[in-house]
mmCIF file of C-alpha atoms in Angstrom:
data_model
loop_
_atom_site.group_PDB
_atom_site.id
_atom_site.type_symbol
_atom_site.label_atom_id
_atom_site.label_comp_id
_atom_site.label_asym_id
_atom_site.label_seq_id
_atom_site.Cartn_x
_atom_site.Cartn_y
_atom_site.Cartn_z
ATOM 1 C CA MET A 1 15.584 -29.949 12.652
ATOM 2 C CA TRP A 2 12.477 -31.518 14.866
ATOM 3 C CA LYS A 3 13.383 -33.622 17.683
ATOM 4 C CA VAL A 4 11.161 -35.619 19.925
ATOM 5 C CA GLY A 5 12.587 -33.992 22.893
ATOM 6 C CA MET A 6 11.479 -30.550 21.554
ATOM 7 C CA SER A 7 7.612 -31.769 21.811
ATOM 8 C CA GLU A 8 7.767 -31.826 25.839
ATOM 9 C CA GLU A 9 9.774 -28.574 25.655
ATOM 10 C CA VAL A 10 7.353 -26.660 23.591
ATOM 11 C CA GLY A 11 4.320 -28.169 25.857
ATOM 12 C CA LYS A 12 6.018 -26.902 28.920
ATOM 13 C CA ALA A 13 6.831 -23.387 27.482
ATOM 14 C CA LEU A 14 3.530 -22.689 26.380
ATOM 15 C CA HIS A 15 2.004 -23.728 29.640
ATOM 16 C CA ALA A 16 4.484 -21.329 31.549
ATOM 17 C CA VAL A 17 3.342 -18.657 29.009
ATOM 18 C CA VAL A 18 -0.191 -19.220 29.488
ATOM 19 C CA ASP A 19 0.257 -19.007 33.397
ATOM 20 C CA ARG A 20 2.149 -15.682 33.054
ATOM 21 C CA VAL A 21 -0.801 -14.428 30.707
ATOM 22 C CA ASN A 22 -3.194 -15.169 33.123
ATOM 23 C CA GLN A 23 -1.264 -13.740 36.361
ATOM 24 C CA ALA A 24 -0.794 -10.627 34.258
ATOM 25 C CA ALA A 25 -4.410 -10.246 33.504
ATOM 26 C CA ALA A 26 -5.183 -10.827 37.249
ATOM 27 C CA ARG A 27 -3.023 -7.891 37.950
ATOM 28 C CA ARG A 28 -4.839 -5.324 35.709
ATOM 29 C CA PRO A 29 -6.755 -2.566 37.183
ATOM 30 C CA LYS A 30 -10.379 -3.145 37.659
ATOM 31 C CA THR A 31 -11.035 0.087 35.648
ATOM 32 C CA LEU A 32 -10.038 -1.678 32.306
ATOM 33 C CA PRO A 33 -12.479 -3.623 30.251
ATOM 34 C CA ALA A 34 -12.498 -7.389 31.714
ATOM 35 C CA VAL A 35 -11.400 -8.825 28.318
ATOM 36 C CA PRO A 36 -9.347 -11.929 28.688
ATOM 37 C CA PRO A 37 -5.989 -11.637 26.848
ATOM 38 C CA ARG A 38 -5.474 -13.766 23.753
ATOM 39 C CA LEU A 39 -2.014 -15.307 23.315
ATOM 40 C CA VAL A 40 -0.912 -15.560 19.775
ATOM 41 C CA ALA A 41 1.949 -18.114 19.499
ATOM 42 C CA VAL A 42 4.347 -16.702 16.674
ATOM 43 C CA SER A 43 5.733 -19.680 14.771
ATOM 44 C CA LYS A 44 8.044 -17.755 12.430
ATOM 45 C CA THR A 45 10.755 -19.788 11.157
ATOM 46 C CA LYS A 46 9.474 -22.901 13.057
ATOM 47 C CA PRO A 47 8.386 -26.279 11.561
ATOM 48 C CA PRO A 48 4.821 -27.309 11.253
ATOM 49 C CA ASP A 49 5.553 -30.004 13.726
ATOM 50 C CA MET A 50 6.045 -27.170 16.565
ATOM 51 C CA VAL A 51 2.564 -25.648 15.420
ATOM 52 C CA ILE A 52 1.084 -29.223 15.831
ATOM 53 C CA GLU A 53 2.324 -29.663 19.043
ATOM 54 C CA ALA A 54 1.198 -26.494 20.565
ATOM 55 C CA TYR A 55 -1.996 -27.129 18.959
ATOM 56 C CA ARG A 56 -2.343 -30.608 20.811
ATOM 57 C CA LYS A 57 -1.529 -28.872 23.928
ATOM 58 C CA GLY A 58 -4.779 -26.844 23.425
ATOM 59 C CA HIS A 59 -3.740 -23.757 21.794
ATOM 60 C CA ARG A 60 -5.560 -22.343 18.483
ATOM 61 C CA ASN A 61 -4.079 -19.091 17.909
ATOM 62 C CA PHE A 62 -1.008 -18.724 15.875
ATOM 63 C CA GLY A 63 0.686 -15.991 14.002
ATOM 64 C CA GLU A 64 3.076 -15.676 11.084
ATOM 65 C CA ASN A 65 5.014 -12.389 9.732
ATOM 66 C CA TYR A 66 5.397 -13.201 6.331
ATOM 67 C CA VAL A 67 2.753 -14.019 3.528
ATOM 68 C CA ASN A 68 4.558 -16.808 1.863
ATOM 69 C CA GLU A 69 5.636 -18.573 5.134
ATOM 70 C CA LEU A 70 2.070 -18.205 6.374
ATOM 71 C CA VAL A 71 0.737 -19.745 3.098
ATOM 72 C CA ASN A 72 2.927 -22.701 3.378
ATOM 73 C CA LYS A 73 2.392 -23.416 6.839
ATOM 74 C CA ALA A 74 -1.558 -22.940 6.774
ATOM 75 C CA SER A 75 -1.631 -25.336 3.550
ATOM 76 C CA ASN A 76 0.549 -27.902 5.053
ATOM 77 C CA PRO A 77 -1.340 -31.180 4.882
ATOM 78 C CA GLN A 78 -0.034 -32.192 8.361
ATOM 79 C CA ILE A 79 -1.523 -29.044 9.890
ATOM 80 C CA LEU A 80 -4.610 -29.214 7.865
ATOM 81 C CA GLU A 81 -5.367 -32.613 8.992
ATOM 82 C CA SER A 82 -4.114 -32.134 12.553
ATOM 83 C CA CYS A 83 -5.227 -28.740 13.457
ATOM 84 C CA PRO A 84 -8.854 -28.025 11.888
ATOM 85 C CA GLU A 85 -9.680 -25.346 14.544
ATOM 86 C CA ILE A 86 -6.743 -23.354 14.201
ATOM 87 C CA GLU A 87 -6.865 -19.288 13.846
ATOM 88 C CA TRP A 88 -3.976 -17.749 11.777
ATOM 89 C CA HIS A 89 -3.152 -14.060 12.610
ATOM 90 C CA PHE A 90 -1.015 -12.389 9.925
ATOM 91 C CA ILE A 91 1.198 -9.831 12.201
ATOM 92 C CA GLY A 92 3.717 -8.681 9.476
ATOM 93 C CA HIS A 93 3.834 -5.862 6.882
ATOM 94 C CA LEU A 94 1.421 -6.386 4.001
ATOM 95 C CA GLN A 95 1.750 -5.002 0.796
ATOM 96 C CA LYS A 96 -1.298 -4.629 -1.689
ATOM 97 C CA ASN A 97 0.224 -7.185 -4.240
ATOM 98 C CA ASN A 98 0.211 -9.952 -1.531
ATOM 99 C CA VAL A 99 -3.412 -9.326 -0.329
ATOM 100 C CA ASN A 100 -4.958 -11.943 -2.531
ATOM 101 C CA LYS A 101 -2.522 -14.542 -1.742
ATOM 102 C CA LEU A 102 -2.767 -14.015 2.084
ATOM 103 C CA LEU A 103 -6.749 -13.819 1.762
ATOM 104 C CA GLY A 104 -6.531 -17.207 0.357
ATOM 105 C CA VAL A 105 -4.972 -18.603 3.543
ATOM 106 C CA PRO A 106 -7.116 -21.590 4.929
ATOM 107 C CA ASN A 107 -8.412 -20.634 8.550
ATOM 108 C CA LEU A 108 -7.171 -17.106 8.386
ATOM 109 C CA PHE A 109 -8.614 -15.287 11.588
ATOM 110 C CA MET A 110 -7.347 -11.773 11.616
ATOM 111 C CA VAL A 111 -5.087 -9.341 9.552
ATOM 112 C CA GLU A 112 -3.409 -7.215 12.594
ATOM 113 C CA THR A 113 -1.540 -5.071 10.307
ATOM 114 C CA VAL A 114 -3.789 -2.835 8.157
ATOM 115 C CA ASP A 115 -1.767 0.602 7.994
ATOM 116 C CA SER A 116 -3.904 2.679 5.650
ATOM 117 C CA ALA A 117 -7.230 3.600 3.907
ATOM 118 C CA LYS A 118 -5.988 2.234 0.810
ATOM 119 C CA LEU A 119 -4.726 -1.021 2.094
ATOM 120 C CA ALA A 120 -8.009 -1.498 3.870
ATOM 121 C CA ASP A 121 -9.950 -0.814 0.506
ATOM 122 C CA LYS A 122 -7.785 -3.606 -1.345
ATOM 123 C CA VAL A 123 -8.351 -6.077 1.621
ATOM 124 C CA ASN A 124 -12.099 -5.210 1.598
ATOM 125 C CA SER A 125 -12.568 -5.609 -2.277
ATOM 126 C CA SER A 126 -10.375 -8.749 -2.486
ATOM 127 C CA TRP A 127 -12.397 -10.422 0.493
ATOM 128 C CA GLN A 128 -15.555 -9.435 -1.306
ATOM 129 C CA ARG A 129 -14.286 -11.194 -4.619
ATOM 130 C CA LEU A 130 -13.554 -14.353 -2.560
ATOM 131 C CA GLY A 131 -17.016 -14.542 -1.651
ATOM 132 C CA ALA A 132 -16.094 -14.900 1.841
ATOM 133 C CA ALA A 133 -17.989 -11.661 2.966
ATOM 134 C CA SER A 134 -21.204 -13.240 2.380
ATOM 135 C CA THR A 135 -20.749 -15.631 5.306
ATOM 136 C CA GLN A 136 -18.252 -13.960 7.666
ATOM 137 C CA LYS A 137 -16.442 -10.334 7.705
ATOM 138 C CA LEU A 138 -12.822 -10.513 8.137
ATOM 139 C CA LYS A 139 -11.372 -9.348 11.386
ATOM 140 C CA ILE A 140 -8.852 -6.683 11.047
ATOM 141 C CA MET A 141 -6.864 -4.487 13.125
ATOM 142 C CA VAL A 142 -5.203 -1.129 12.319
ATOM 143 C CA GLN A 143 -1.441 -0.640 13.050
ATOM 144 C CA ILE A 144 -0.225 2.215 14.460
ATOM 145 C CA ASN A 145 3.439 3.525 14.481
ATOM 146 C CA THR A 146 3.287 4.735 17.968
ATOM 147 C CA SER A 147 7.290 5.003 18.236
ATOM 148 C CA GLY A 148 7.782 7.220 15.105
ATOM 149 C CA GLU A 149 10.464 5.051 14.144
ATOM 150 C CA GLU A 150 11.276 5.023 10.255
ATOM 151 C CA SER A 151 12.035 1.236 10.808
ATOM 152 C CA LYS A 152 8.382 0.576 11.709
ATOM 153 C CA HIS A 153 5.300 0.274 9.804
ATOM 154 C CA GLY A 154 1.982 1.570 10.859
ATOM 155 C CA LEU A 155 -0.255 4.991 10.687
ATOM 156 C CA PRO A 156 0.976 7.999 12.396
ATOM 157 C CA PRO A 157 -1.011 8.459 15.502
ATOM 158 C CA GLY A 158 -3.054 11.222 14.198
ATOM 159 C CA GLU A 159 -4.816 9.641 11.289
ATOM 160 C CA THR A 160 -6.034 6.731 13.655
ATOM 161 C CA VAL A 161 -9.627 8.037 13.872
ATOM 162 C CA ASN A 162 -9.954 9.076 10.355
ATOM 163 C CA THR A 163 -8.649 5.789 9.163
ATOM 164 C CA VAL A 164 -10.795 3.584 11.738
ATOM 165 C CA LYS A 165 -13.894 5.977 10.620
ATOM 166 C CA HIS A 166 -13.165 5.072 6.951
ATOM 167 C CA ILE A 167 -13.054 1.185 7.496
ATOM 168 C CA LEU A 168 -16.451 1.422 9.544
ATOM 169 C CA SER A 169 -18.090 3.509 6.850
ATOM 170 C CA LYS A 170 -16.637 2.321 3.549
ATOM 171 C CA CYS A 171 -15.264 -1.495 4.214
ATOM 172 C CA SER A 172 -18.698 -3.678 4.676
ATOM 173 C CA ALA A 173 -16.584 -6.841 4.110
ATOM 174 C CA LEU A 174 -14.476 -6.133 7.169
ATOM 175 C CA HIS A 175 -14.931 -6.231 10.773
ATOM 176 C CA PHE A 176 -12.779 -3.574 12.888
ATOM 177 C CA SER A 177 -11.352 -5.344 15.872
ATOM 178 C CA GLY A 178 -8.860 -3.175 17.322
ATOM 179 C CA LEU A 179 -5.568 -1.260 17.320
ATOM 180 C CA MET A 180 -2.166 -2.809 17.075
ATOM 181 C CA THR A 181 1.483 -1.510 17.586
ATOM 182 C CA ILE A 182 5.004 -2.895 17.856
ATOM 183 C CA GLY A 183 6.664 -0.097 19.583
ATOM 184 C CA ARG A 184 10.271 0.667 20.380
ATOM 185 C CA TYR A 185 12.453 -2.449 21.113
ATOM 186 C CA GLY A 186 14.137 -2.780 24.241
ATOM 187 C CA TYR A 187 12.238 -0.108 26.416
ATOM 188 C CA ASP A 188 13.223 -0.311 30.143
ATOM 189 C CA LEU A 189 10.240 -0.330 32.530
ATOM 190 C CA ALA A 190 12.523 1.159 35.421
ATOM 191 C CA ASP A 191 11.705 4.349 33.496
ATOM 192 C CA GLY A 192 7.964 3.949 33.992
ATOM 193 C CA PRO A 193 5.038 2.562 31.734
ATOM 194 C CA ASN A 194 6.025 2.032 28.318
ATOM 195 C CA PRO A 195 4.974 4.934 26.402
ATOM 196 C CA ASP A 196 4.123 3.238 23.117
ATOM 197 C CA PHE A 197 1.503 1.254 24.992
ATOM 198 C CA GLN A 198 0.380 4.329 26.467
ATOM 199 C CA ALA A 199 -0.011 5.974 23.171
ATOM 200 C CA LEU A 200 -2.224 3.015 21.558
ATOM 201 C CA LEU A 201 -4.499 3.328 24.812
ATOM 202 C CA SER A 202 -5.008 6.895 24.285
ATOM 203 C CA ARG A 203 -5.710 6.383 20.651
ATOM 204 C CA ARG A 204 -8.533 3.763 21.685
ATOM 205 C CA GLN A 205 -9.619 6.246 24.097
ATOM 206 C CA GLU A 206 -10.028 8.642 21.092
ATOM 207 C CA VAL A 207 -11.435 6.474 18.686
ATOM 208 C CA CYS A 208 -14.159 5.146 21.112
ATOM 209 C CA ALA A 209 -15.079 8.809 21.912
ATOM 210 C CA SER A 210 -15.125 10.109 18.261
ATOM 211 C CA LEU A 211 -17.044 7.124 16.767
ATOM 212 C CA GLN A 212 -19.148 6.346 19.805
ATOM 213 C CA LEU A 213 -17.642 2.617 20.026
ATOM 214 C CA PRO A 214 -17.685 0.796 23.521
ATOM 215 C CA LEU A 215 -14.014 0.234 24.874
ATOM 216 C CA GLU A 216 -14.440 -3.304 25.393
ATOM 217 C CA ASP A 217 -15.183 -3.850 21.427
ATOM 218 C CA VAL A 218 -11.866 -2.411 20.569
ATOM 219 C CA GLU A 219 -9.139 -4.583 21.235
ATOM 220 C CA LEU A 220 -5.347 -3.461 21.611
ATOM 221 C CA SER A 221 -2.684 -5.997 20.256
ATOM 222 C CA MET A 222 0.572 -5.068 22.016
ATOM 223 C CA GLY A 223 3.215 -6.811 23.850
ATOM 224 C CA MET A 224 5.574 -9.559 22.632
ATOM 225 C CA SER A 225 8.117 -12.103 24.347
ATOM 226 C CA THR A 226 10.059 -9.561 26.325
ATOM 227 C CA ASP A 227 7.020 -7.081 27.556
ATOM 228 C CA PHE A 228 3.728 -9.091 27.227
ATOM 229 C CA GLU A 229 3.221 -9.290 30.928
ATOM 230 C CA HIS A 230 3.482 -5.239 30.946
ATOM 231 C CA ALA A 231 1.520 -4.964 28.044
ATOM 232 C CA ILE A 232 -1.454 -6.992 29.548
ATOM 233 C CA GLU A 233 -1.211 -5.255 32.917
ATOM 234 C CA VAL A 234 -1.711 -2.048 31.126
ATOM 235 C CA GLY A 235 -4.733 -3.228 28.847
ATOM 236 C CA SER A 236 -3.553 -5.359 25.943
ATOM 237 C CA THR A 237 -6.157 -7.869 25.036
ATOM 238 C CA ASN A 238 -3.721 -9.491 22.346
ATOM 239 C CA VAL A 239 -0.238 -10.429 22.862
ATOM 240 C CA ARG A 240 2.128 -11.893 20.331
ATOM 241 C CA VAL A 241 4.594 -14.291 21.607
ATOM 242 C CA GLY A 242 7.309 -16.540 19.665
ATOM 243 C CA SER A 243 10.663 -17.230 21.023
ATOM 244 C CA THR A 244 9.468 -17.570 24.583
ATOM 245 C CA ILE A 245 7.375 -20.534 23.397
ATOM 246 C CA PHE A 246 9.194 -22.052 20.319
ATOM 247 C CA GLY A 247 12.838 -20.903 21.355
ATOM 248 C CA ASN A 248 15.275 -18.764 19.335
ATOM 249 C CA ARG A 249 14.728 -18.367 15.701
ATOM 250 C CA ASP A 250 17.421 -19.429 13.030
ATOM 251 C CA TYR A 251 17.631 -17.439 9.873
ATOM 252 C CA PRO A 252 19.543 -20.054 7.423
ATOM 253 C CA ASN A 253 19.896 -17.313 4.743
ATOM 254 C CA THR A 254 21.802 -14.642 6.922
ATOM 255 C CA PRO A 255 25.535 -14.996 6.089
ATOM 256 C CA THR A 256 27.942 -15.713 9.104
ATOM 257 C CA PRO A 257 30.151 -12.717 9.246
ATOM 258 C CA SER A 258 33.833 -13.157 8.845
ATOM 259 C CA PRO A 259 35.860 -13.049 11.853
ATOM 260 C CA GLU A 260 37.708 -9.797 11.039
ATOM 261 C CA ARG A 261 34.366 -8.274 10.405
ATOM 262 C CA LYS A 262 32.706 -9.335 13.591
ATOM 263 C CA SER A 263 34.746 -6.873 15.416
ATOM 264 C CA LYS A 264 33.651 -3.802 13.518
ATOM 265 C CA VAL A 265 31.035 -1.593 14.344
ATOM 266 C CA PRO A 266 27.756 -2.250 12.086
ATOM 267 C CA THR A 267 26.756 0.788 9.687
ATOM 268 C CA GLU A 268 23.855 2.627 10.372
ATOM 269 C CA GLU A 269 21.905 0.612 7.589
ATOM 270 C CA ALA A 270 23.007 -2.322 8.993
ATOM 271 C CA ALA A 271 22.025 -1.620 12.359
ATOM 272 C CA LYS A 272 18.560 -0.781 11.198
ATOM 273 C CA LYS A 273 18.170 -3.817 9.178
ATOM 274 C CA MET A 274 19.119 -6.032 12.421
ATOM 275 C CA GLU A 275 16.648 -3.885 14.411
ATOM 276 C CA ARG A 276 13.811 -4.482 11.873
ATOM 277 C CA LEU A 277 14.498 -8.424 12.049
ATOM 278 C CA THR A 278 14.606 -8.265 15.676
ATOM 279 C CA VAL A 279 11.460 -6.397 16.648
ATOM 280 C CA THR A 280 9.531 -8.447 14.243
ATOM 281 C CA GLU A 281 10.485 -11.562 15.892
ATOM 282 C CA GLN A 282 7.361 -10.995 18.258
#
């Protein structure tokens, strides 16, 4: 339930995260492209009032993981009236049967999770049918599964160049904006730079060299609440931060285990399901 006191909390948390983003950007090596990082505030499971409050504090980029939740929020009358310049990012797994629904979202700014040439073709043709391509190409990113985990979506790294080449040559309604990854959850920076972030940096280098694209024109979307500062320091231009701004999320449809089950070790399947819920919180 939204409370008046939350208004001040959202504003303070947002301001603190923006400061941390700017400080991390200032620590980046001068050899990296000087692209100011974009902060995407992930409002998953949070009420429209929180989105409106962050917008009132000057924020414009917001992200959602699920198509239905994004459709509902973006079409909310209060948000439509109060947030005319909002820019929505879709950052969850996109199934082809949900493409048309997603592309009808008001103020859709970017789809960050195109993970195959076939999905790119579907998004491209749907955007053309909507007639939007005649005025503006749809910004998309290609998602790469840098950690190789079965619980993660995304292209195998080795398919990156060919997929981007396909988009550039065959998908005239799309604007290739960059590469995106989620990466392995809970990586300890004491072990050195995050290898998933390094892998995405390498894929960008490969794409730019192979397709003759300027590095500064290919964004990198990597980094979430727990690691966005490190991600920016190594080159991220787009970070997805949710709980650090809006607070921990509630999942009302998740059953509470009985006392006797709480002490039991979860099955492998349950553990993988819990990891998927955790890593997509951004």
